[in-house]
């Protein structure tokens, strides 16, 4: 018993230390973002707990047209992109789950091929360019509308829905579209919530595709602007999209950076509690077959 208690105490202490080390960077970003600019300039060092809290960094960040425009682009991507991706993924997965589709095996092999093999960045860029999507927000949505892996997972969920429900709906006069929108989708809320969260996080964190396809600062998503604020020390004098944010001398650049990080990460953190009820069920879809 003593050895078991000792092991539990040591294990708990170790995990507690790891947890503190993991959460501390988040805490530090949060604290510095709310630190009064005068106090930060005076101390110019490590701040564990500010003597005076201030919202000046947030007021300045949220008052700049550059940041608001980038936020609007990211919100558009996360909302419109997620809805379109869910519709494409769900409709394709539903079609593949119906055995009456004669070419379903061939389609599944084609989708599996996209999972196993990728064409690479250059063919991908050439395709987007030939479609005329360079410097278009749709270049960040259309190429990422669906994922072969998500299609197979959602197909396994649709496979678990009893065919008798469709037969009963057909007897009531529903066609395929009516069955899909009025029967299948309402029953698929756990799956839609899970994949909706995955897609929303992906669109909100869009970075690499934006670097490739967006060359106009007015169409930058939030993550590109945040990268310029955090990494490029010359943005305040280079005339880039982040110059407006970093040019204010009364607010320290470090507090502005931390405030930008908090504002950029908070929306996606608030989405999870709203979807937690369905998300816990959705992540288990297809894992158990009876």
CSV table of C-alpha atoms in Angstrom, one decimal:
chain,number,residue,atom,x,y,z
A,1,UNK,CA,0.0,0.0,0.0
A,2,UNK,CA,2.8,2.4,0.9
A,3,UNK,CA,4.5,1.8,-2.4
A,4,UNK,CA,1.3,2.3,-4.3
A,5,UNK,CA,0.6,5.6,-2.5
A,6,UNK,CA,4.2,6.8,-3.1
A,7,UNK,CA,4.0,5.9,-6.7
A,8,UNK,CA,0.6,7.8,-7.0
A,9,UNK,CA,2.1,10.8,-5.2
A,10,UNK,CA,5.2,10.9,-7.4
A,11,UNK,CA,3.2,10.4,-10.6
A,12,UNK,CA,0.7,13.1,-9.6
A,13,UNK,CA,3.5,15.5,-8.8
A,14,UNK,CA,5.2,14.8,-12.1
A,15,UNK,CA,2.0,15.2,-14.1
A,16,UNK,CA,1.2,18.4,-12.2
A,17,UNK,CA,4.6,19.9,-13.1
A,18,UNK,CA,4.1,18.9,-16.8
A,19,UNK,CA,0.7,20.5,-16.7
A,20,UNK,CA,2.0,23.7,-15.3
A,21,UNK,CA,4.8,23.8,-17.9
A,22,UNK,CA,2.3,23.3,-20.6
A,23,UNK,CA,-0.2,25.9,-19.4
A,24,UNK,CA,2.4,28.5,-18.4
A,25,UNK,CA,3.1,29.9,-22.0
A,26,UNK,CA,-0.7,30.4,-22.4
A,27,UNK,CA,-0.8,32.1,-19.0
A,28,UNK,CA,2.1,34.4,-19.9
A,29,UNK,CA,0.6,35.4,-23.2
A,30,UNK,CA,-2.7,36.2,-21.4
A,31,UNK,CA,-1.0,38.2,-18.6
A,32,UNK,CA,1.3,40.3,-20.9
A,33,UNK,CA,-1.7,41.1,-23.2
A,34,UNK,CA,-3.5,42.7,-20.2
A,35,UNK,CA,-0.5,44.4,-18.7
A,36,UNK,CA,-0.6,48.2,-18.7
A,37,UNK,CA,1.8,49.5,-21.4
A,38,UNK,CA,3.5,52.0,-19.0
A,39,UNK,CA,4.2,49.1,-16.6
A,40,UNK,CA,5.6,46.9,-19.3
A,41,UNK,CA,7.9,49.7,-20.6
A,42,UNK,CA,9.1,50.4,-17.1
A,43,UNK,CA,9.9,46.8,-16.2
A,44,UNK,CA,11.1,45.6,-19.6
A,45,UNK,CA,11.3,42.0,-18.4
A,46,UNK,CA,9.5,39.0,-17.1
A,47,UNK,CA,6.0,39.8,-15.8
A,48,UNK,CA,4.3,37.0,-13.8
A,49,UNK,CA,1.4,39.1,-12.5
A,50,UNK,CA,0.8,42.7,-13.6
A,51,UNK,CA,0.4,45.5,-11.0
A,52,UNK,CA,-2.1,47.3,-13.3
A,53,UNK,CA,-4.4,45.6,-15.8
A,54,UNK,CA,-5.2,47.4,-19.0
A,55,UNK,CA,-7.3,46.9,-22.2
A,56,UNK,CA,-5.4,49.4,-24.2
A,57,UNK,CA,-3.7,46.7,-26.4
A,58,UNK,CA,-7.0,45.1,-27.2
A,59,UNK,CA,-8.7,48.5,-27.9
A,60,UNK,CA,-5.9,49.3,-30.3
A,61,UNK,CA,-5.9,45.9,-32.0
A,62,UNK,CA,-9.6,45.9,-32.5
A,63,UNK,CA,-9.7,49.4,-33.8
A,64,UNK,CA,-7.3,48.9,-36.7
A,65,UNK,CA,-8.9,48.3,-40.1
A,66,UNK,CA,-6.1,45.8,-41.0
A,67,UNK,CA,-6.9,43.5,-38.1
A,68,UNK,CA,-10.6,43.8,-38.5
A,69,UNK,CA,-10.4,43.0,-42.2
A,70,UNK,CA,-8.2,39.9,-41.6
A,71,UNK,CA,-10.6,38.8,-38.9
A,72,UNK,CA,-13.5,39.2,-41.4
A,73,UNK,CA,-11.7,37.0,-43.9
A,74,UNK,CA,-11.0,34.3,-41.3
A,75,UNK,CA,-14.6,34.4,-40.1
A,76,UNK,CA,-15.8,34.0,-43.7
A,77,UNK,CA,-13.5,31.1,-44.3
A,78,UNK,CA,-14.6,29.4,-41.0
A,79,UNK,CA,-18.3,29.8,-41.6
A,80,UNK,CA,-18.8,29.5,-45.4
A,81,UNK,CA,-16.0,27.0,-45.8
A,82,UNK,CA,-17.2,24.8,-43.0
A,83,UNK,CA,-20.8,24.7,-44.3
A,84,UNK,CA,-19.8,23.9,-47.8
A,85,UNK,CA,-17.3,21.3,-46.7
A,86,UNK,CA,-19.9,19.6,-44.5
A,87,UNK,CA,-22.4,19.5,-47.4
A,88,UNK,CA,-19.9,18.1,-49.9
A,89,UNK,CA,-18.5,15.5,-47.4
A,90,UNK,CA,-21.9,14.5,-46.2
A,91,UNK,CA,-23.5,14.2,-49.6
A,92,UNK,CA,-20.6,12.2,-51.0
A,93,UNK,CA,-20.4,9.9,-48.0
A,94,UNK,CA,-24.1,9.3,-48.1
A,95,UNK,CA,-24.0,8.3,-51.8
A,96,UNK,CA,-21.1,5.9,-51.1
A,97,UNK,CA,-23.0,4.3,-48.2
A,98,UNK,CA,-25.9,3.4,-50.4
A,99,UNK,CA,-25.4,-0.1,-52.0
A,100,UNK,CA,-27.7,0.8,-54.9
A,101,UNK,CA,-25.0,3.1,-56.3
A,102,UNK,CA,-23.4,0.9,-59.0
A,103,UNK,CA,-20.0,2.7,-59.2
A,104,UNK,CA,-19.5,3.1,-55.5
A,105,UNK,CA,-16.5,0.7,-55.3
A,106,UNK,CA,-14.8,2.6,-58.1
A,107,UNK,CA,-15.4,5.9,-56.4
A,108,UNK,CA,-14.1,4.6,-53.1
A,109,UNK,CA,-10.9,3.4,-54.8
A,110,UNK,CA,-10.5,6.9,-56.4
A,111,UNK,CA,-11.0,8.6,-53.0
A,112,UNK,CA,-8.6,6.1,-51.3
A,113,UNK,CA,-6.0,7.0,-54.0
A,114,UNK,CA,-6.1,10.6,-53.0
A,115,UNK,CA,-5.5,9.6,-49.3
A,116,UNK,CA,-2.5,7.5,-50.2
A,117,UNK,CA,-0.9,9.7,-52.8
A,118,UNK,CA,-0.6,13.5,-53.1
A,119,UNK,CA,0.2,15.3,-56.3
A,120,UNK,CA,2.4,17.8,-54.5
A,121,UNK,CA,2.5,21.6,-54.2
A,122,UNK,CA,3.4,22.5,-57.8
A,123,UNK,CA,0.6,20.7,-59.6
A,124,UNK,CA,-1.8,22.0,-56.9
A,125,UNK,CA,-0.6,25.5,-57.5
A,126,UNK,CA,-0.9,25.1,-61.3
A,127,UNK,CA,-4.5,23.9,-60.9
A,128,UNK,CA,-5.5,26.8,-58.7
A,129,UNK,CA,-3.8,29.2,-61.1
A,130,UNK,CA,-5.5,27.8,-64.2
A,131,UNK,CA,-8.8,28.0,-62.4
A,132,UNK,CA,-8.2,31.8,-62.0
A,133,UNK,CA,-8.3,31.6,-58.2
A,134,UNK,CA,-5.0,33.3,-57.4
A,135,UNK,CA,-5.7,36.2,-55.0
A,136,UNK,CA,-9.2,35.0,-54.5
A,137,UNK,CA,-10.6,33.9,-51.1
A,138,UNK,CA,-12.2,30.9,-52.8
A,139,UNK,CA,-8.7,29.5,-53.4
A,140,UNK,CA,-8.6,28.8,-49.7
A,141,UNK,CA,-12.0,27.1,-49.7
A,142,UNK,CA,-12.5,25.1,-53.0
A,143,UNK,CA,-9.3,23.1,-52.8
A,144,UNK,CA,-10.1,22.1,-49.2
A,145,UNK,CA,-13.8,21.4,-49.6
A,146,UNK,CA,-13.5,17.8,-48.6
A,147,UNK,CA,-11.1,15.2,-47.2
A,148,UNK,CA,-11.0,11.6,-48.3
A,149,UNK,CA,-10.4,10.5,-44.7
A,150,UNK,CA,-13.4,12.4,-43.5
A,151,UNK,CA,-15.6,11.0,-46.3
A,152,UNK,CA,-14.8,7.4,-45.3
A,153,UNK,CA,-15.4,8.1,-41.6
A,154,UNK,CA,-18.8,9.8,-42.3
A,155,UNK,CA,-19.6,6.9,-44.7
A,156,UNK,CA,-19.1,4.5,-41.8
A,157,UNK,CA,-21.6,6.6,-39.8
A,158,UNK,CA,-24.2,6.5,-42.5
A,159,UNK,CA,-23.7,2.7,-42.8
A,160,UNK,CA,-24.9,2.4,-39.2
A,161,UNK,CA,-28.3,4.0,-40.1
A,162,UNK,CA,-30.9,1.3,-40.6
A,163,UNK,CA,-32.1,1.0,-44.3
A,164,UNK,CA,-35.6,0.6,-42.9
A,165,UNK,CA,-35.8,4.3,-42.2
A,166,UNK,CA,-35.3,5.1,-45.9
A,167,UNK,CA,-37.8,2.5,-46.9
A,168,UNK,CA,-40.4,4.0,-44.6
A,169,UNK,CA,-39.6,7.5,-45.9
A,170,UNK,CA,-40.0,6.3,-49.5
A,171,UNK,CA,-43.4,4.9,-48.6
A,172,UNK,CA,-44.4,8.3,-47.3
A,173,UNK,CA,-43.5,9.9,-50.6
A,174,UNK,CA,-40.0,11.2,-49.9
A,175,UNK,CA,-37.4,11.3,-52.7
A,176,UNK,CA,-33.7,10.9,-52.3
A,177,UNK,CA,-33.2,14.6,-51.5
A,178,UNK,CA,-36.0,14.6,-49.0
A,179,UNK,CA,-34.6,11.5,-47.3
A,180,UNK,CA,-31.1,13.1,-47.1
A,181,UNK,CA,-32.1,16.5,-45.8
A,182,UNK,CA,-35.1,15.6,-43.6
A,183,UNK,CA,-34.1,12.1,-42.3
A,184,UNK,CA,-30.3,11.5,-42.6
A,185,UNK,CA,-28.9,14.9,-41.7
A,186,UNK,CA,-31.0,15.3,-38.5
A,187,UNK,CA,-29.8,11.9,-37.4
A,188,UNK,CA,-26.2,12.8,-38.2
A,189,UNK,CA,-25.8,15.8,-35.8
A,190,UNK,CA,-23.0,14.1,-33.8
A,191,UNK,CA,-21.0,13.4,-37.0
A,192,UNK,CA,-21.7,16.9,-38.4
A,193,UNK,CA,-20.6,18.5,-35.1
A,194,UNK,CA,-17.4,16.6,-35.0
A,195,UNK,CA,-16.4,17.2,-38.6
A,196,UNK,CA,-17.7,20.7,-38.5
A,197,UNK,CA,-15.3,21.5,-35.6
A,198,UNK,CA,-12.4,19.9,-37.5
A,199,UNK,CA,-13.2,21.9,-40.7
A,200,UNK,CA,-13.7,25.1,-38.7
A,201,UNK,CA,-10.4,24.8,-37.0
A,202,UNK,CA,-8.7,24.0,-40.3
A,203,UNK,CA,-10.2,27.0,-42.1
A,204,UNK,CA,-9.6,29.4,-39.1
A,205,UNK,CA,-5.9,28.3,-39.0
A,206,UNK,CA,-5.5,28.6,-42.8
A,207,UNK,CA,-1.9,29.7,-43.4
A,208,UNK,CA,0.1,27.7,-45.9
A,209,UNK,CA,-2.5,27.9,-48.7
A,210,UNK,CA,-2.9,31.6,-48.1
A,211,UNK,CA,0.9,32.1,-48.4
A,212,UNK,CA,0.8,30.3,-51.8
A,213,UNK,CA,-2.3,31.8,-53.3
A,214,UNK,CA,-2.9,35.2,-51.7
A,215,UNK,CA,-0.5,38.0,-52.6
A,216,UNK,CA,-2.8,40.9,-51.6
A,217,UNK,CA,-2.6,42.0,-48.0
A,218,UNK,CA,-6.3,43.1,-47.9
A,219,UNK,CA,-7.3,39.4,-48.4
A,220,UNK,CA,-4.9,38.0,-45.8
A,221,UNK,CA,-6.6,35.7,-43.3
A,222,UNK,CA,-5.9,36.3,-39.6
A,223,UNK,CA,-3.0,33.8,-39.4
A,224,UNK,CA,-1.0,35.5,-42.1
A,225,UNK,CA,-1.3,38.8,-40.4
A,226,UNK,CA,-0.5,37.3,-37.0
A,227,UNK,CA,2.7,35.8,-38.5
A,228,UNK,CA,3.7,39.2,-39.7
A,229,UNK,CA,3.1,40.7,-36.3
A,230,UNK,CA,5.0,38.0,-34.4
A,231,UNK,CA,7.9,37.2,-36.7
A,232,UNK,CA,8.7,40.0,-39.1
A,233,UNK,CA,10.3,42.8,-37.1
A,234,UNK,CA,10.4,45.1,-40.0
A,235,UNK,CA,6.7,45.2,-40.8
A,236,UNK,CA,6.2,48.5,-39.1
A,237,UNK,CA,8.4,50.2,-41.7
A,238,UNK,CA,8.0,47.9,-44.7
A,239,UNK,CA,4.5,49.0,-45.6
A,240,UNK,CA,3.0,45.5,-45.2
A,241,UNK,CA,-0.4,44.8,-43.9
A,242,UNK,CA,0.8,44.6,-40.3
A,243,UNK,CA,2.4,48.1,-40.4
A,244,UNK,CA,-0.8,49.8,-39.2
A,245,UNK,CA,-0.9,47.6,-36.1
A,246,UNK,CA,2.8,47.9,-35.2
A,247,UNK,CA,3.2,51.6,-35.9
A,248,UNK,CA,1.6,52.9,-32.7
A,249,UNK,CA,4.4,54.1,-30.4
A,250,UNK,CA,2.3,54.5,-27.2
A,251,UNK,CA,1.6,50.7,-27.1
A,252,UNK,CA,4.5,48.3,-26.7
A,253,UNK,CA,4.9,45.9,-29.6
A,254,UNK,CA,5.1,43.0,-27.2
A,255,UNK,CA,1.7,43.6,-25.6
A,256,UNK,CA,0.2,44.1,-29.1
A,257,UNK,CA,1.6,40.7,-30.2
A,258,UNK,CA,0.2,39.0,-27.1
A,259,UNK,CA,-3.2,40.6,-27.5
A,260,UNK,CA,-3.3,39.6,-31.2
A,261,UNK,CA,-2.5,36.0,-30.2
A,262,UNK,CA,-5.3,36.0,-27.6
A,263,UNK,CA,-7.9,37.5,-30.0
A,264,UNK,CA,-6.9,35.0,-32.7
A,265,UNK,CA,-7.2,31.9,-30.5
A,266,UNK,CA,-10.2,32.8,-28.4
A,267,UNK,CA,-13.0,32.3,-31.0
A,268,UNK,CA,-12.1,28.8,-31.8
A,269,UNK,CA,-11.7,28.0,-28.1
A,270,UNK,CA,-15.3,29.2,-27.5
A,271,UNK,CA,-16.7,27.0,-30.2
A,272,UNK,CA,-15.8,23.7,-28.6
A,273,UNK,CA,-18.0,24.0,-25.4
A,274,UNK,CA,-21.0,24.7,-27.7
A,275,UNK,CA,-20.3,21.5,-29.7
A,276,UNK,CA,-19.0,19.4,-26.9
A,277,UNK,CA,-22.3,17.5,-26.4
A,278,UNK,CA,-22.3,16.2,-30.0
A,279,UNK,CA,-18.5,16.2,-30.5
A,280,UNK,CA,-18.0,13.5,-27.8
A,281,UNK,CA,-20.4,11.2,-29.7
A,282,UNK,CA,-19.1,12.2,-33.2
A,283,UNK,CA,-15.5,11.3,-32.5
A,284,UNK,CA,-16.5,7.7,-31.8
A,285,UNK,CA,-18.4,7.2,-35.1
A,286,UNK,CA,-17.4,4.2,-37.1
A,287,UNK,CA,-15.3,2.8,-34.2
A,288,UNK,CA,-17.8,0.2,-33.1
A,289,UNK,CA,-19.7,-2.1,-35.4
A,290,UNK,CA,-22.5,-4.3,-34.1
